[in-house]
Amino acid sequence: MRKYLLISILFSIIPMTNSAFSEDNTDNTYTIPTYECIGIYHKADSPTPWHVKYRQTGTQEWREGLDLVFDPRDNEHRGSLVGLSSDTEYEIQLFTDSDQVTFKAKTKSDQFPIGKITYLDNGVLSETVTIRESGSPDGYHLIAPPDDGKTIVNVINAEEYNVVIDANYVIVRGLDLRNAARHGIYIPSERHDIVIEDCRITFWGRIGGPASFGNEGYLDSAVYAQRGAGNLTIQRNLMENPRGASNDWDTGHPDGPQAISLVNSSGGNVIRYNEIRSTEDHGFNDAIGGASNFSFEGSPNRDSDIYGNIITNVWDDAIESEGANMNVRIWGNYIENTFQHIAIACTSKGPLYIFRNVFGKSRHTHSNPLGGSMIKTGERGEYRGGRRFVFHNTALQPNGAFHVFSGHVNPNTVTRNNIFDCPRPSDIFAGNRSTKRF
């Protein structure tokens, strides 16, 4: 059995210096919940840190949260509570030495009310399923196979998509989707409150080898959401074996299919408990990603969670969370056989939280076992300044790696324990473990 040395690293925080702004902090507090987290937004008249404590309504014991982070561009303090229970009310208190705000917020329920149900035919369908009838917050429109039946949508490369969701408050559940010429599930611009769960999506995208070899297929995705789509829940799906393939780094930047692509999302997305896998010859460009990386939007943009996923066979970023990253939380994922595990270049707004992920083997090319980075960081032009918290992740790199943190790095770095560089003085990196001293 191979033995590894586990190294614990703790970084201190160097506080940001910002100008004071005048705001009435009693009328400028709001929250945006997901199922297990609550994002907090609070206007205040200075960058003085606001501390956080919270408790479930009806209980006695308060718990501490991380301090909110001040963004002088928006005159706003922001932060997240994590590890909460769904459909549960919490009492939250923000306070400084001289001020206090107390309010309540409730996490979202993941038990969706069902209105209309559309049962698809049992057996194999050979044409795109297009959903144009919306549900409502009080009754989602459910599309599913018949009870005790199975629906396979196999368009045999003759249709661009298996399913088009051109509606809101929709649940697509339990479908087997095969052989889409472009995307397995396509969500047009501005659509929202959509749940995709318990589906299998396979062999989508344009055929051929890597796009860098002259083939098409960049961003062909199992699930593709156009600009402004949001409040998407993508859970418990199997996304495997795209038809195309990404190149590795021997021939330049990887270019090819993805599992999930969000283009300048409106936020509010939860991507959880999915298995994303392929073979090395049909690997992904990114598994979860989108556009635009250097922007104040991006993928997943804001108020979003990515957790509990298993991701393998990726030639660039397993999770590309780039853009605003405003109250975005990434935790509890297992990632294996990728180049970069999590990419966060840029984080233009923040705060972003990355914690308790396990990063398996990374590799650069088919022939080069040397891995990439645990976290790819960076910023560019005006798209800079978002705080990033990285806590208690574990990286397994038996063949070594280029960096633990890398990419477009701000030259003003802080080094502790001669292990690796912190990409921004204002970021926090604590309790992360590596199997090698790089």
XYZ file of C-alpha atoms in Angstrom:
438
model
C 0.000 0.000 0.000
C 1.328 3.432 -0.942
C 1.740 5.758 2.033
C 1.259 9.507 1.818
C 2.317 12.361 4.033
C -0.682 14.530 4.941
C 0.225 18.193 5.332
C -2.084 20.671 7.032
C -1.802 24.293 5.965
C -3.227 27.310 7.755
C -3.196 30.795 6.270
C -3.853 34.026 8.100
C -6.055 36.754 6.679
C -4.769 40.200 5.796
C -7.752 42.557 6.003
C -8.873 44.644 3.057
C -8.766 48.416 3.256
C -11.826 50.153 1.832
C -13.471 53.552 1.918
C -16.531 54.272 4.056
C -19.968 54.717 2.539
C -23.114 56.150 4.061
C -26.145 53.867 4.140
C -28.997 53.224 6.551
C -28.246 49.663 7.607
C -31.679 49.054 9.153
C -33.531 49.059 5.820
C -31.019 47.362 3.556
C -30.763 43.706 4.536
C -32.009 40.800 2.452
C -31.322 37.107 2.006
C -31.383 34.641 -0.878
C -31.763 31.003 0.226
C -31.066 27.682 -1.416
C -31.932 24.289 0.090
C -28.988 24.159 2.499
C -27.529 27.675 2.471
C -28.578 31.295 2.928
C -26.834 34.209 1.235
C -26.870 37.442 3.248
C -26.698 40.972 1.787
C -26.414 44.005 4.039
C -25.868 47.692 3.263
C -23.892 49.645 5.851
C -22.227 53.033 6.214
C -18.646 51.783 6.587
C -16.400 48.773 5.943
C -16.441 47.914 9.655
C -16.839 44.123 9.767
C -20.311 42.773 10.506
C -20.196 39.593 12.559
C -22.802 36.853 12.131
C -24.554 34.446 14.430
C -27.622 32.342 13.764
C -29.888 29.676 15.190
C -32.830 27.632 14.061
C -36.021 29.401 15.080
C -37.289 28.022 18.358
C -33.895 26.843 19.625
C -31.673 28.498 22.228
C -28.071 28.013 21.122
C -26.517 30.553 18.745
C -23.880 29.470 16.236
C -21.209 31.687 14.713
C -20.921 32.322 10.990
C -18.036 33.875 9.099
C -17.989 37.660 9.067
C -19.616 39.297 6.075
C -17.265 40.610 3.393
C -17.434 44.280 2.398
C -17.529 45.226 -1.307
C -17.009 49.000 -1.710
C -18.204 48.906 -5.324
C -21.717 48.058 -4.162
C -21.533 49.538 -0.645
C -22.508 46.065 0.511
C -21.502 43.403 3.018
C -22.069 39.823 1.808
C -21.716 36.335 3.175
C -23.254 32.881 3.479
C -24.569 30.480 6.057
C -23.937 26.848 5.071
C -24.836 23.392 6.329
C -28.458 24.266 7.007
C -31.586 22.130 6.753
C -34.066 22.590 3.920
C -37.461 24.222 4.469
C -36.334 25.527 7.849
C -36.528 29.006 9.365
C -33.476 30.576 10.986
C -33.004 33.629 13.147
C -29.963 35.618 12.036
C -28.172 38.392 13.871
C -25.642 40.765 12.303
C -23.683 42.935 14.704
C -20.734 45.259 15.214
C -19.483 46.801 18.446
C -22.103 49.523 18.105
C -24.934 48.191 15.954
C -27.151 45.147 15.511
C -29.696 43.816 13.017
C -31.839 40.729 13.703
C -34.108 39.079 11.152
C -35.413 35.702 10.013
C -34.866 33.749 6.811
C -36.041 30.352 5.605
C -34.267 27.850 3.381
C -36.047 26.571 0.281
C -37.979 23.340 0.306
C -36.782 20.620 -2.055
C -40.216 18.989 -2.005
C -41.785 20.572 -5.065
C -45.559 20.958 -5.302
C -46.900 19.239 -8.420
C -49.654 20.694 -10.579
C -50.066 19.252 -14.044
C -48.398 15.927 -14.880
C -47.496 14.990 -18.446
C -46.668 11.311 -18.798
C -44.614 10.497 -21.875
C -45.212 7.319 -23.817
C -43.636 4.121 -22.602
C -40.834 2.895 -24.847
C -38.644 4.765 -27.346
C -39.409 8.243 -28.731
C -37.454 9.400 -31.784
C -38.326 13.130 -31.790
C -37.424 16.044 -29.532
C -39.692 16.515 -26.519
C -40.497 20.238 -26.348
C -42.063 21.604 -23.169
C -43.848 24.946 -23.567
C -46.446 24.838 -20.797
C -45.268 26.434 -17.556
C -46.299 25.469 -14.095
C -46.382 27.880 -11.163
C -44.734 28.236 -7.742
C -47.736 26.408 -6.291
C -47.741 23.615 -8.845
C -44.826 22.589 -11.055
C -45.444 20.980 -14.438
C -43.980 17.474 -14.154
C -42.820 15.570 -17.250
C -42.019 11.919 -16.539
C -42.361 8.355 -17.841
C -45.620 6.553 -17.057
C -45.854 4.851 -13.679
C -43.827 1.645 -13.730
C -42.703 2.475 -17.295
C -39.561 3.783 -18.994
C -39.245 6.500 -21.610
C -36.166 6.577 -23.839
C -35.787 9.633 -26.057
C -33.352 8.487 -28.748
C -33.213 10.999 -31.598
C -30.415 9.058 -33.363
C -28.442 12.234 -34.190
C -31.334 13.498 -36.355
C -32.447 16.198 -33.872
C -30.387 18.889 -32.125
C -31.834 18.120 -28.687
C -33.551 15.361 -26.765
C -35.560 17.805 -24.655
C -36.232 21.554 -24.907
C -37.580 23.232 -21.750
C -39.090 26.484 -23.020
C -41.189 27.065 -19.884
C -40.886 27.904 -16.191
C -41.656 25.879 -13.052
C -41.001 22.579 -14.792
C -39.682 19.243 -13.519
C -38.150 16.745 -15.948
C -37.768 13.456 -14.122
C -36.532 9.968 -14.868
C -35.921 10.146 -18.639
C -33.296 8.227 -20.600
C -31.895 10.641 -23.220
C -29.652 9.424 -26.029
C -27.936 10.539 -29.213
C -28.786 14.265 -29.361
C -26.919 15.959 -32.191
C -26.025 18.937 -29.952
C -27.380 19.098 -26.372
C -29.278 16.532 -24.364
C -31.437 19.156 -22.627
C -31.634 22.716 -23.937
C -32.958 25.617 -21.818
C -33.546 28.894 -23.710
C -32.714 32.353 -22.355
C -34.434 33.702 -19.243
C -36.177 30.449 -18.320
C -36.228 29.752 -14.601
C -37.308 27.425 -11.798
C -36.544 24.196 -13.613
C -35.686 20.853 -12.009
C -33.838 18.117 -13.920
C -33.576 14.973 -11.825
C -32.971 11.236 -12.010
C -32.217 11.288 -15.750
C -29.576 9.475 -17.755
C -28.054 11.498 -20.603
C -25.575 9.882 -22.962
C -23.901 10.112 -26.381
C -24.826 13.731 -27.103
C -22.969 16.246 -29.255
C -21.319 16.513 -32.619
C -19.367 13.473 -33.635
C -15.649 13.391 -34.244
C -12.492 14.023 -32.310
C -11.369 17.186 -30.521
C -12.389 20.567 -31.866
C -8.719 21.537 -32.011
C -8.310 18.873 -34.694
C -10.846 20.623 -36.930
C -13.980 19.009 -35.541
C -16.907 20.871 -34.042
C -18.481 20.224 -30.681
C -17.299 22.922 -28.261
C -19.723 23.214 -25.309
C -22.051 20.514 -26.631
C -23.616 19.610 -23.290
C -25.837 17.130 -21.539
C -27.604 20.200 -20.073
C -27.143 23.600 -21.740
C -28.771 26.792 -20.417
C -28.743 29.995 -22.435
C -28.089 33.470 -21.105
C -30.173 34.585 -18.147
C -31.608 31.197 -17.259
C -31.524 30.514 -13.528
C -32.976 28.896 -10.445
C -32.060 25.550 -11.978
C -31.856 22.407 -9.861
C -29.867 19.632 -11.553
C -29.733 16.618 -9.272
C -29.151 12.863 -9.174
C -28.482 12.551 -12.895
C -26.023 10.318 -14.740
C -24.266 12.174 -17.577
C -21.883 9.887 -19.399
C -19.973 9.276 -22.604
C -20.496 12.240 -24.956
C -20.178 11.441 -28.641
C -17.355 13.923 -29.219
C -14.086 14.329 -27.367
C -11.874 17.014 -25.956
C -8.191 17.143 -26.742
C -5.659 17.144 -23.916
C -2.948 19.776 -23.364
C -0.506 18.193 -25.822
C -2.357 20.020 -28.621
C -3.327 23.210 -26.817
C -6.197 24.268 -24.613
C -8.833 21.522 -24.335
C -11.876 22.066 -26.516
C -14.894 19.799 -26.585
C -18.099 18.626 -24.892
C -19.305 19.377 -21.381
C -21.813 17.889 -18.988
C -23.433 21.126 -17.738
C -23.035 24.570 -19.324
C -24.585 27.758 -17.926
C -24.117 30.905 -20.005
C -24.242 34.061 -17.866
C -26.831 32.580 -15.575
C -29.120 34.703 -13.425
C -28.036 32.536 -10.472
C -29.895 30.555 -7.846
C -28.641 27.212 -9.195
C -28.169 23.976 -7.287
C -26.113 21.210 -8.939
C -25.930 18.217 -6.624
C -25.536 14.449 -6.449
C -24.821 13.976 -10.150
C -22.371 11.475 -11.598
C -20.429 12.823 -14.578
C -18.123 10.339 -16.290
C -16.671 9.199 -19.590
C -13.641 7.476 -21.056
C -10.294 9.206 -21.569
C -10.792 9.073 -25.342
C -14.126 10.893 -25.017
C -13.226 13.189 -22.155
C -14.898 16.486 -21.324
C -13.514 19.982 -21.839
C -15.042 21.094 -18.523
C -17.563 18.968 -16.684
C -19.498 21.850 -15.087
C -18.862 25.292 -16.552
C -20.057 27.913 -18.981
C -19.457 31.602 -19.648
C -18.392 34.316 -19.345
C -15.379 33.691 -17.171
C -14.166 37.286 -16.801
C -17.455 39.033 -16.117
C -19.890 40.094 -13.405
C -22.182 37.187 -14.374
C -20.758 33.873 -15.556
C -21.441 30.349 -14.331
C -23.112 29.794 -11.910
C -22.986 33.562 -11.201
C -24.501 33.952 -7.731
C -26.455 32.367 -4.866
C -25.665 28.855 -6.081
C -24.461 25.541 -4.658
C -22.444 22.742 -6.275
C -22.088 19.726 -3.994
C -22.071 15.967 -3.682
C -21.110 15.338 -7.323
C -18.746 12.673 -8.648
C -16.789 13.931 -11.668
C -14.198 12.103 -13.805
C -12.484 12.193 -17.198
C -12.072 15.926 -17.773
C -9.197 17.533 -19.688
C -9.539 21.062 -18.333
C -11.679 22.098 -15.326
C -13.865 19.601 -13.502
C -15.818 22.491 -11.943
C -15.429 25.874 -13.614
C -17.028 28.432 -11.299
C -16.012 31.688 -12.919
C -17.552 35.127 -13.118
C -19.238 36.915 -10.219
C -19.149 33.973 -7.761
C -21.320 36.024 -5.397
C -22.336 33.769 -2.515
C -21.434 30.610 -4.429
C -20.676 27.499 -2.368
C -18.813 24.377 -3.614
C -18.416 21.442 -1.231
C -18.413 17.701 -0.805
C -17.505 16.825 -4.408
C -15.195 13.989 -5.451
C -13.140 14.736 -8.567
C -10.823 12.299 -10.333
C -8.862 12.282 -13.623
C -8.997 15.966 -14.485
C -6.435 18.692 -15.125
C -7.729 21.512 -12.889
C -10.063 20.406 -10.138
C -11.866 23.708 -9.502
C -11.347 26.857 -11.590
C -12.286 30.219 -10.092
C -10.668 32.703 -12.507
C -12.159 35.062 -12.004
C -14.134 35.768 -8.850
C -15.194 39.312 -9.601
C -17.734 39.769 -6.783
C -17.582 37.026 -4.167
C -17.563 35.723 -1.602
C -16.937 32.202 -2.875
C -16.647 29.227 -0.515
C -14.830 25.966 -1.393
C -14.703 23.373 1.365
C -14.491 19.662 2.152
C -13.926 18.477 -1.413
C -11.721 15.495 -2.238
C -9.527 15.867 -5.311
C -8.281 12.605 -6.786
C -5.588 12.080 -9.387
C -4.916 14.869 -11.875
C -3.069 14.578 -15.181
C -1.885 16.854 -17.947
C -2.072 14.715 -21.083
C -2.645 11.107 -22.045
C 1.096 10.512 -21.801
C 2.057 12.895 -18.976
C 0.925 11.838 -15.501
C 1.937 15.132 -13.868
C -1.202 16.862 -12.655
C -2.531 20.394 -12.834
C -3.776 22.435 -9.879
C -6.165 21.899 -7.031
C -7.572 25.413 -7.522
C -7.031 27.678 -10.552
C -7.263 31.316 -9.514
C -6.934 34.696 -11.185
C -8.443 37.997 -12.175
C -8.303 40.438 -15.078
C -8.975 44.129 -15.634
C -12.073 45.335 -13.805
C -13.078 41.782 -12.942
C -11.252 41.518 -9.659
C -11.764 41.917 -5.958
C -14.020 39.035 -4.919
C -13.119 37.238 -1.685
C -12.490 33.482 -1.796
C -12.540 31.100 1.154
C -10.908 27.670 0.733
C -11.227 25.384 3.760
C -10.467 21.734 4.553
C -10.062 20.214 1.097
C -7.943 17.123 0.434
C -5.850 16.600 -2.714
C -4.391 13.207 -3.664
C -1.491 13.613 -6.105
C 0.671 10.484 -6.208
C 2.468 11.753 -9.336
C 2.884 15.334 -8.155
C 1.344 18.498 -9.596
C 2.316 21.786 -11.194
C 0.789 23.905 -8.426
C -1.772 23.714 -5.687
C -3.006 27.188 -6.676
C -2.224 28.583 -10.119
C -3.269 30.646 -13.102
C -3.438 34.397 -13.782
C -2.153 34.941 -10.249
C -1.964 38.382 -8.683
C 1.759 39.066 -8.034
C 0.923 40.366 -4.534
C 0.937 36.951 -2.897
C 1.299 35.788 0.657
C 3.217 32.598 1.447
C 2.940 30.574 4.655
C 4.842 27.429 5.643
C 6.637 27.296 2.248
C 3.871 25.127 0.850
C 2.078 27.243 -1.742
C 1.183 30.816 -2.544
C -2.090 32.499 -1.672
C -3.301 34.230 -4.874
C -4.774 37.264 -3.097
C -3.826 38.795 0.255
C -7.518 39.028 1.170
C -8.338 35.376 0.555
C -8.380 32.709 3.248
C -6.901 29.233 2.819
C -7.051 26.991 5.867
C -6.925 23.340 6.787
C -6.315 22.033 3.262
C -4.337 18.812 2.959
C -2.060 17.469 0.280
C -0.471 14.078 -0.123
C 2.826 15.625 -1.267
C 4.884 18.640 -0.373
C 5.034 20.516 -3.677
